[in-house]
N, CA, C and O atoms as a MOPAC input file, in Angstrom:
PM7 MOZYME 1SCF
protein

 N     10.21500 1    -3.24900 1     4.03100 1
 C      9.86100 1    -1.87000 1     3.84600 1
 C     10.11100 1    -1.08100 1     5.11700 1
 O     10.38700 1    -1.65600 1     6.17000 1
 N     10.01900 1     0.19400 1     5.02200 1
 C     10.17600 1     1.02900 1     6.19600 1
 C      9.13200 1     2.11000 1     6.17300 1
 O      8.53700 1     2.38900 1     5.13200 1
 N      8.90900 1     2.71200 1     7.29500 1
 C      7.90400 1     3.76100 1     7.38800 1
 C      8.60100 1     5.08500 1     7.58400 1
 O      9.43800 1     5.23000 1     8.47600 1
 N      8.26200 1     6.04400 1     6.75900 1
 C      8.83300 1     7.38500 1     6.84800 1
 C      7.75400 1     8.28900 1     7.41400 1
 O      6.84500 1     8.70600 1     6.69600 1
 N      7.85600 1     8.59500 1     8.71000 1
 C      6.82100 1     9.40800 1     9.34900 1
 C      7.39200 1    10.73100 1     9.84500 1
 O      6.95300 1    11.25200 1    10.87000 1
 N      8.35500 1    11.26700 1     9.13200 1
 C      8.99300 1    12.50500 1     9.55100 1
 C      8.10800 1    13.72600 1     9.31600 1
 O      8.36000 1    14.77900 1     9.90200 1
 N      7.09900 1    13.61700 1     8.49200 1
 C      6.22200 1    14.74400 1     8.22700 1
 C      4.95000 1    14.63000 1     9.04900 1
 O      4.42400 1    13.53500 1     9.25000 1
 N      4.46400 1    15.75700 1     9.51900 1
 C      3.20000 1    15.76100 1    10.25700 1
 C      2.02100 1    15.58800 1     9.31000 1
 O      0.95900 1    15.13100 1     9.73200 1
 N      2.18500 1    15.94300 1     8.04300 1
 C      1.07900 1    15.90900 1     7.08100 1
 C      0.67100 1    14.49400 1     6.69500 1
 O     -0.46100 1    14.29300 1     6.25600 1
 N      1.54400 1    13.51400 1     6.84200 1
 C      1.16800 1    12.16500 1     6.44600 1
 C      2.33700 1    11.22200 1     6.57600 1
 O      3.42500 1    11.60600 1     7.00500 1
 N      2.09900 1     9.99600 1     6.20300 1
 C      3.11800 1     8.95700 1     6.28400 1
 C      3.22200 1     8.29000 1     4.93200 1
 O      2.23600 1     8.19300 1     4.20100 1
 N      4.40000 1     7.83600 1     4.60200 1
 C      4.61200 1     7.15400 1     3.33100 1
 C      5.42200 1     5.89500 1     3.57900 1
 O      6.35100 1     5.90500 1     4.38700 1
 N      5.09000 1     4.83300 1     2.90800 1
 C      5.84400 1     3.59500 1     3.01900 1
 C      6.77700 1     3.49700 1     1.83600 1
 O      6.39400 1     3.79200 1     0.70300 1
 N      7.99100 1     3.08700 1     2.09600 1
 C      8.98400 1     2.95300 1     1.05000 1
 C      9.54200 1     1.54000 1     1.13600 1
 O     10.07900 1     1.14900 1     2.17300 1
 N      9.42300 1     0.78500 1     0.07600 1
 C      9.90500 1    -0.59600 1     0.07300 1
 C     11.36600 1    -0.63200 1    -0.35100 1
 O     11.77400 1     0.08200 1    -1.26800 1
 N     12.14300 1    -1.46000 1     0.31600 1
 C     13.53100 1    -1.67000 1    -0.05400 1
 C     13.54200 1    -2.50600 1    -1.32800 1
 O     12.95600 1    -3.58900 1    -1.33900 1
 N     14.18600 1    -2.04900 1    -2.40500 1
 C     14.13000 1    -2.78000 1    -3.67400 1
 C     14.93200 1    -4.07500 1    -3.68700 1
 O     14.78500 1    -4.86800 1    -4.61700 1
 N     15.77000 1    -4.31500 1    -2.69000 1
 C     16.57000 1    -5.54300 1    -2.67100 1
 C     15.73600 1    -6.69800 1    -2.12300 1
 O     15.21600 1    -6.60800 1    -1.01100 1
 N     15.60200 1    -7.78100 1    -2.88800 1
 C     14.81500 1    -8.91600 1    -2.38000 1
 C     15.49800 1    -9.56900 1    -1.19000 1
 O     16.71300 1    -9.76600 1    -1.18600 1
 N     14.70200 1    -9.90200 1    -0.17900 1
 C     15.23700 1   -10.53800 1     1.02100 1
 C     15.50900 1   -12.02300 1     0.78600 1
 O     16.42400 1   -12.59300 1     1.38000 1
 N     14.71300 1   -12.64600 1    -0.08100 1
 C     14.83800 1   -14.07500 1    -0.36900 1
 C     14.57600 1   -14.30000 1    -1.85400 1
 O     14.09500 1   -13.40000 1    -2.54300 1
 N     14.88600 1   -15.48500 1    -2.34500 1
 C     14.57900 1   -15.77500 1    -3.75700 1
 C     13.08900 1   -15.65400 1    -4.04800 1
 O     12.27700 1   -15.63800 1    -3.12300 1
 N     12.72900 1   -15.57000 1    -5.30600 1
 C     11.34400 1   -15.36600 1    -5.72600 1
 C     10.42400 1   -16.54000 1    -5.38900 1
 O      9.23100 1   -16.47000 1    -5.68500 1
 N     10.91800 1   -17.58700 1    -4.79900 1
 C     10.08800 1   -18.72500 1    -4.42900 1
 C      9.19300 1   -18.39900 1    -3.23600 1
 O      8.37100 1   -19.22400 1    -2.83800 1
 N      9.34400 1   -17.21100 1    -2.66400 1
 C      8.50700 1   -16.79700 1    -1.53700 1
 C      7.04100 1   -16.76400 1    -1.94800 1
 O      6.73400 1   -16.52900 1    -3.11700 1
 N      6.12700 1   -16.99900 1    -0.99700 1
 C      4.70700 1   -16.97100 1    -1.34200 1
 C      4.21400 1   -15.56500 1    -1.71200 1
 O      3.24000 1   -15.44000 1    -2.45500 1
 N      4.85900 1   -14.51600 1    -1.21400 1
 C      4.46300 1   -13.14900 1    -1.53300 1
 C      5.64800 1   -12.39500 1    -2.10900 1
 O      6.79200 1   -12.62100 1    -1.71400 1
 N      5.37200 1   -11.50800 1    -3.03500 1
 C      6.42300 1   -10.63200 1    -3.54300 1
 C      6.61200 1    -9.47900 1    -2.57500 1
 O      5.81500 1    -9.28400 1    -1.65700 1
 N      7.65700 1    -8.73000 1    -2.78600 1
 C      8.03800 1    -7.67700 1    -1.87100 1
 C      6.93000 1    -6.64500 1    -1.65000 1
 O      6.67800 1    -6.26000 1    -0.50800 1
 N      6.26100 1    -6.18700 1    -2.71500 1
 C      5.20800 1    -5.18200 1    -2.56900 1
 C      4.05300 1    -5.68000 1    -1.71300 1
 O      3.55800 1    -4.96100 1    -0.84500 1
 N      3.62500 1    -6.91400 1    -1.96000 1
 C      2.53200 1    -7.50000 1    -1.17900 1
 C      2.94900 1    -7.65800 1     0.27800 1
 O      2.18000 1    -7.33300 1     1.18300 1
 N      4.15400 1    -8.15000 1     0.50700 1
 C      4.63800 1    -8.31400 1     1.87000 1
 C      4.71600 1    -6.96500 1     2.58800 1
 O      4.35900 1    -6.86600 1     3.76200 1
 N      5.17800 1    -5.93600 1     1.89000 1
 C      5.26400 1    -4.60100 1     2.48800 1
 C      3.88500 1    -4.09900 1     2.90100 1
 O      3.73300 1    -3.51400 1     3.97300 1
 N      2.88300 1    -4.32400 1     2.06000 1
 C      1.52900 1    -3.88100 1     2.39700 1
 C      0.98000 1    -4.68200 1     3.57500 1
 O      0.34600 1    -4.11200 1     4.46400 1
 N      1.21200 1    -5.98000 1     3.59300 1
 C      0.73600 1    -6.78700 1     4.72100 1
 C      1.34200 1    -6.30100 1     6.03200 1
 O      0.65000 1    -6.24300 1     7.04900 1
 N      2.61100 1    -5.95500 1     6.01800 1
 C      3.25400 1    -5.42200 1     7.22400 1
 C      2.65700 1    -4.07400 1     7.61700 1
 O      2.47400 1    -3.79500 1     8.80200 1
 N      2.35200 1    -3.23700 1     6.62100 1
 C      1.73800 1    -1.94000 1     6.90300 1
 C      0.34500 1    -2.10700 1     7.49100 1
 O     -0.05300 1    -1.35000 1     8.37700 1
 N     -0.39400 1    -3.09400 1     7.00200 1
 C     -1.73100 1    -3.37500 1     7.53900 1
 C     -1.61300 1    -3.78100 1     9.00300 1
 O     -2.38400 1    -3.31100 1     9.84000 1
 N     -0.65700 1    -4.64700 1     9.31700 1
 C     -0.44000 1    -5.03900 1    10.72000 1
 C     -0.14600 1    -3.81300 1    11.58200 1
 O     -0.71700 1    -3.65000 1    12.66000 1
 N      0.74100 1    -2.96000 1    11.10100 1
 C      1.10800 1    -1.74400 1    11.83700 1
 C     -0.11000 1    -0.83700 1    12.02500 1
 O     -0.34500 1    -0.33300 1    13.12300 1
 N     -0.88800 1    -0.62700 1    10.94800 1
 C     -2.05900 1     0.25300 1    11.03100 1
 C     -3.07500 1    -0.28000 1    12.03900 1
 O     -3.68100 1     0.49700 1    12.77700 1
 N     -3.26500 1    -1.58900 1    12.07400 1
 C     -4.18700 1    -2.18200 1    13.05300 1
 C     -3.69500 1    -1.96300 1    14.48200 1
 O     -4.47200 1    -1.60400 1    15.36800 1
 N     -2.39600 1    -2.18300 1    14.69600 1
 C     -1.83900 1    -1.95300 1    16.03700 1
 C     -2.01000 1    -0.49700 1    16.47000 1
 O     -2.23900 1    -0.22300 1    17.64700 1
 N     -1.90100 1     0.42300 1    15.53300 1
 C     -2.01600 1     1.85100 1    15.82900 1
 C     -3.47000 1     2.32200 1    15.89000 1
 O     -3.73800 1     3.46800 1    16.24900 1
 N     -4.41000 1     1.43700 1    15.53800 1
 C     -5.82200 1     1.79300 1    15.55900 1
 C     -6.24400 1     2.70100 1    14.42400 1
 O     -7.23400 1     3.42200 1    14.54500 1
 N     -5.50700 1     2.67800 1    13.31900 1
 C     -5.84400 1     3.52400 1    12.17000 1
 C     -6.98100 1     2.90100 1    11.36500 1
 O     -7.06200 1     1.68000 1    11.23200 1
 N     -7.84100 1     3.73200 1    10.84000 1
 C     -8.96800 1     3.24600 1    10.03900 1
 C     -8.63000 1     3.13200 1     8.56100 1
 O     -9.27200 1     2.37100 1     7.83600 1
 N     -7.63700 1     3.87100 1     8.10800 1
 C     -7.27800 1     3.87600 1     6.69100 1
 C     -5.77300 1     3.72300 1     6.52800 1
 O     -4.99200 1     4.11400 1     7.39600 1
 N     -5.38800 1     3.14600 1     5.39700 1
 C     -3.97900 1     2.99200 1     5.06000 1
 C     -3.81200 1     3.33500 1     3.58800 1
 O     -4.45800 1     2.73800 1     2.72700 1
 N     -2.95400 1     4.28900 1     3.30600 1
 C     -2.68000 1     4.68400 1     1.92600 1
 C     -1.65200 1     3.72800 1     1.33800 1
 O     -0.53800 1     3.61500 1     1.84900 1
 N     -2.02500 1     3.04300 1     0.26800 1
 C     -1.14400 1     2.04900 1    -0.34200 1
 C     -0.18200 1     2.64600 1    -1.35400 1
 O      0.63300 1     1.92500 1    -1.93000 1
 N     -0.25900 1     3.91900 1    -1.57400 1
 C      0.63500 1     4.56600 1    -2.52700 1
 C      0.00300 1     4.71300 1    -3.89800 1
 O     -1.12900 1     4.29100 1    -4.13500 1
 N      0.75000 1     5.30800 1    -4.77300 1
 C      0.29600 1     5.60500 1    -6.12900 1
 C     -0.01200 1     4.32600 1    -6.88600 1
 O      0.66600 1     3.31300 1    -6.71100 1
 N     -1.03900 1     4.37300 1    -7.73000 1
 C     -1.43500 1     3.20800 1    -8.52200 1
 C     -1.81800 1     3.67900 1    -9.91000 1
 O     -2.52800 1     4.67400 1   -10.05400 1
 N     -1.35700 1     2.97800 1   -10.92800 1
 C     -1.70100 1     3.28200 1   -12.31800 1
 C     -2.50400 1     2.11800 1   -12.86300 1
 O     -2.01700 1     0.98800 1   -12.90400 1
 N     -3.72900 1     2.38600 1   -13.28100 1
 C     -4.58400 1     1.33500 1   -13.83700 1
 C     -3.92400 1     0.69900 1   -15.05300 1
 O     -3.42300 1     1.39700 1   -15.93400 1
 N     -3.92500 1    -0.62400 1   -15.09400 1
 C     -3.35900 1    -1.36100 1   -16.21100 1
 C     -1.85800 1    -1.58200 1   -16.12100 1
 O     -1.28600 1    -2.23400 1   -16.99500 1
 N     -1.20700 1    -1.06300 1   -15.09700 1
 C      0.23400 1    -1.23900 1   -14.92100 1
 C      0.46400 1    -2.54500 1   -14.16400 1
 O      0.13100 1    -2.64800 1   -12.98400 1
 N      1.02200 1    -3.52100 1   -14.82900 1
 C      1.14100 1    -4.87700 1   -14.27500 1
 C      1.89200 1    -4.91700 1   -12.94500 1
 O      1.52000 1    -5.68700 1   -12.05900 1
 N      2.92900 1    -4.11200 1   -12.78700 1
 C      3.70900 1    -4.16100 1   -11.54700 1
 C      2.98300 1    -3.51800 1   -10.37400 1
 O      3.39700 1    -3.69800 1    -9.22900 1
 N      1.91600 1    -2.77600 1   -10.62700 1
 C      1.15500 1    -2.14300 1    -9.54300 1
 C     -0.16600 1    -2.86000 1    -9.28800 1
 O     -0.90700 1    -2.49900 1    -8.37400 1
 N     -0.45600 1    -3.86100 1   -10.08400 1
 C     -1.75600 1    -4.52900 1   -10.02400 1
 C     -2.02400 1    -5.22400 1    -8.69300 1
 O     -3.18200 1    -5.39500 1    -8.31100 1
 N     -0.97100 1    -5.62700 1    -7.97900 1
 C     -1.14800 1    -6.34200 1    -6.70900 1
 C     -1.93100 1    -5.50800 1    -5.69600 1
 O     -2.56600 1    -6.07400 1    -4.80600 1
 N     -1.90200 1    -4.19200 1    -5.80800 1
 C     -2.59400 1    -3.32500 1    -4.85200 1
 C     -4.11300 1    -3.49200 1    -4.92700 1
 O     -4.81200 1    -3.23200 1    -3.94800 1
 N     -4.63200 1    -3.92700 1    -6.09100 1
 C     -6.08200 1    -4.10800 1    -6.23900 1
 C     -6.61700 1    -5.24400 1    -5.38500 1
 O     -7.81800 1    -5.30200 1    -5.12300 1
 N     -5.75300 1    -6.14300 1    -4.94800 1
 C     -6.20700 1    -7.29200 1    -4.14500 1
 C     -6.59200 1    -6.89900 1    -2.72600 1
 O     -7.23400 1    -7.67900 1    -2.02200 1
 N     -6.21400 1    -5.71500 1    -2.30200 1
 C     -6.51700 1    -5.28200 1    -0.94400 1
 C     -7.82900 1    -4.51000 1    -0.95200 1
 O     -7.91700 1    -3.42500 1    -1.52800 1
 N     -8.83600 1    -5.06800 1    -0.31500 1
 C    -10.18900 1    -4.51500 1    -0.33400 1
 C    -10.64100 1    -4.15200 1     1.06700 1
 O    -10.16100 1    -4.76800 1     2.01800 1
 N    -11.51600 1    -3.21000 1     1.25000 1
 C    -12.08700 1    -2.34700 1     0.21200 1
 C    -11.08800 1    -1.27200 1    -0.20300 1
 O    -10.24000 1    -0.84800 1     0.58200 1
 N    -11.21100 1    -0.84600 1    -1.45000 1
 C    -10.35400 1     0.19000 1    -2.00800 1
 C    -11.11900 1     1.49400 1    -2.14300 1
 O    -12.33200 1     1.51100 1    -2.35200 1
 N    -10.38500 1     2.57600 1    -2.02000 1
 C    -10.93100 1     3.88600 1    -2.32100 1
 C     -9.95400 1     4.58600 1    -3.24900 1
 O     -8.74400 1     4.37400 1    -3.17100 1
 N    -10.49000 1     5.41700 1    -4.12500 1
 C     -9.66300 1     6.19800 1    -5.04700 1
 C    -10.05000 1     7.66200 1    -4.93100 1
 O    -11.22000 1     7.99300 1    -4.74000 1
 N     -9.06700 1     8.52700 1    -5.04600 1
 C     -9.32200 1     9.96500 1    -4.97100 1
 C     -9.64600 1    10.46300 1    -6.36500 1
 O     -8.85100 1    10.28400 1    -7.28800 1
 N    -10.80700 1    11.08900 1    -6.53000 1
 C    -11.24000 1    11.54100 1    -7.85600 1
 C    -10.90900 1    13.01400 1    -8.13200 1
 O    -11.38700 1    13.58700 1    -9.11100 1
 N    -10.10900 1    13.60800 1    -7.28400 1
 C     -9.76700 1    15.01600 1    -7.43900 1
 C    -10.51400 1    15.90900 1    -6.46500 1
 O    -10.13000 1    17.05400 1    -6.22900 1
 N    -11.59300 1    15.36300 1    -5.90100 1
 C    -12.38400 1    16.10400 1    -4.91600 1
 C    -12.50400 1    15.36100 1    -3.59500 1
 O    -12.40000 1    15.95000 1    -2.51900 1
 N    -12.72900 1    14.04300 1    -3.70100 1
 C    -12.91000 1    13.25600 1    -2.48000 1
 C    -12.56300 1    11.80000 1    -2.75300 1
 O    -12.40800 1    11.38700 1    -3.90300 1
 N    -12.44400 1    11.03100 1    -1.67800 1
 C    -12.18900 1     9.60400 1    -1.76900 1
 C    -13.51300 1     8.88300 1    -2.01400 1
 O    -14.51500 1     9.16700 1    -1.35800 1
 N    -13.50700 1     7.94700 1    -2.96700 1
 C    -14.70700 1     7.16200 1    -3.31500 1
 C    -14.35400 1     5.67700 1    -3.34600 1
 O    -13.22000 1     5.29700 1    -3.64000 1
 N    -15.35000 1     4.84800 1    -3.03800 1
 C    -15.16900 1     3.38900 1    -3.14700 1
 C    -14.77100 1     3.07000 1    -4.57500 1
 O    -15.26100 1     3.68000 1    -5.52600 1
 N    -13.87300 1     2.10100 1    -4.70900 1
 C    -13.33400 1     1.75700 1    -6.01100 1
 C    -13.26400 1     0.22800 1    -6.10700 1
 O    -12.70100 1    -0.42800 1    -5.23100 1
 N    -13.83200 1    -0.32400 1    -7.16400 1
 C    -13.86500 1    -1.77300 1    -7.31100 1
 C    -12.51600 1    -2.33600 1    -7.74700 1
 O    -12.22400 1    -3.51100 1    -7.52500 1
 N    -11.70000 1    -1.49400 1    -8.36400 1
 C    -10.38400 1    -1.95500 1    -8.81200 1
 C    -10.50900 1    -2.68800 1   -10.09000 1
 O     -9.50900 1    -3.15700 1   -10.63300 1

């Protein structure tokens, strides 16, 4: 993945859709991208990391629920979310 920090308003992570190795890897690309972002956020001393858009019940986005604690934006503020 790569980090796009060209905007002052925020940062977004974009994963490269091409697999680096066969699917026998212990982590899939999305999980690996998030783990790398977590490492980066810790090095930068950030308290929060936005994992990107998530749709409940969408199987390809379900891996994001494994990262705890989660917060979800309810339209007014961020709240703890059990996933």
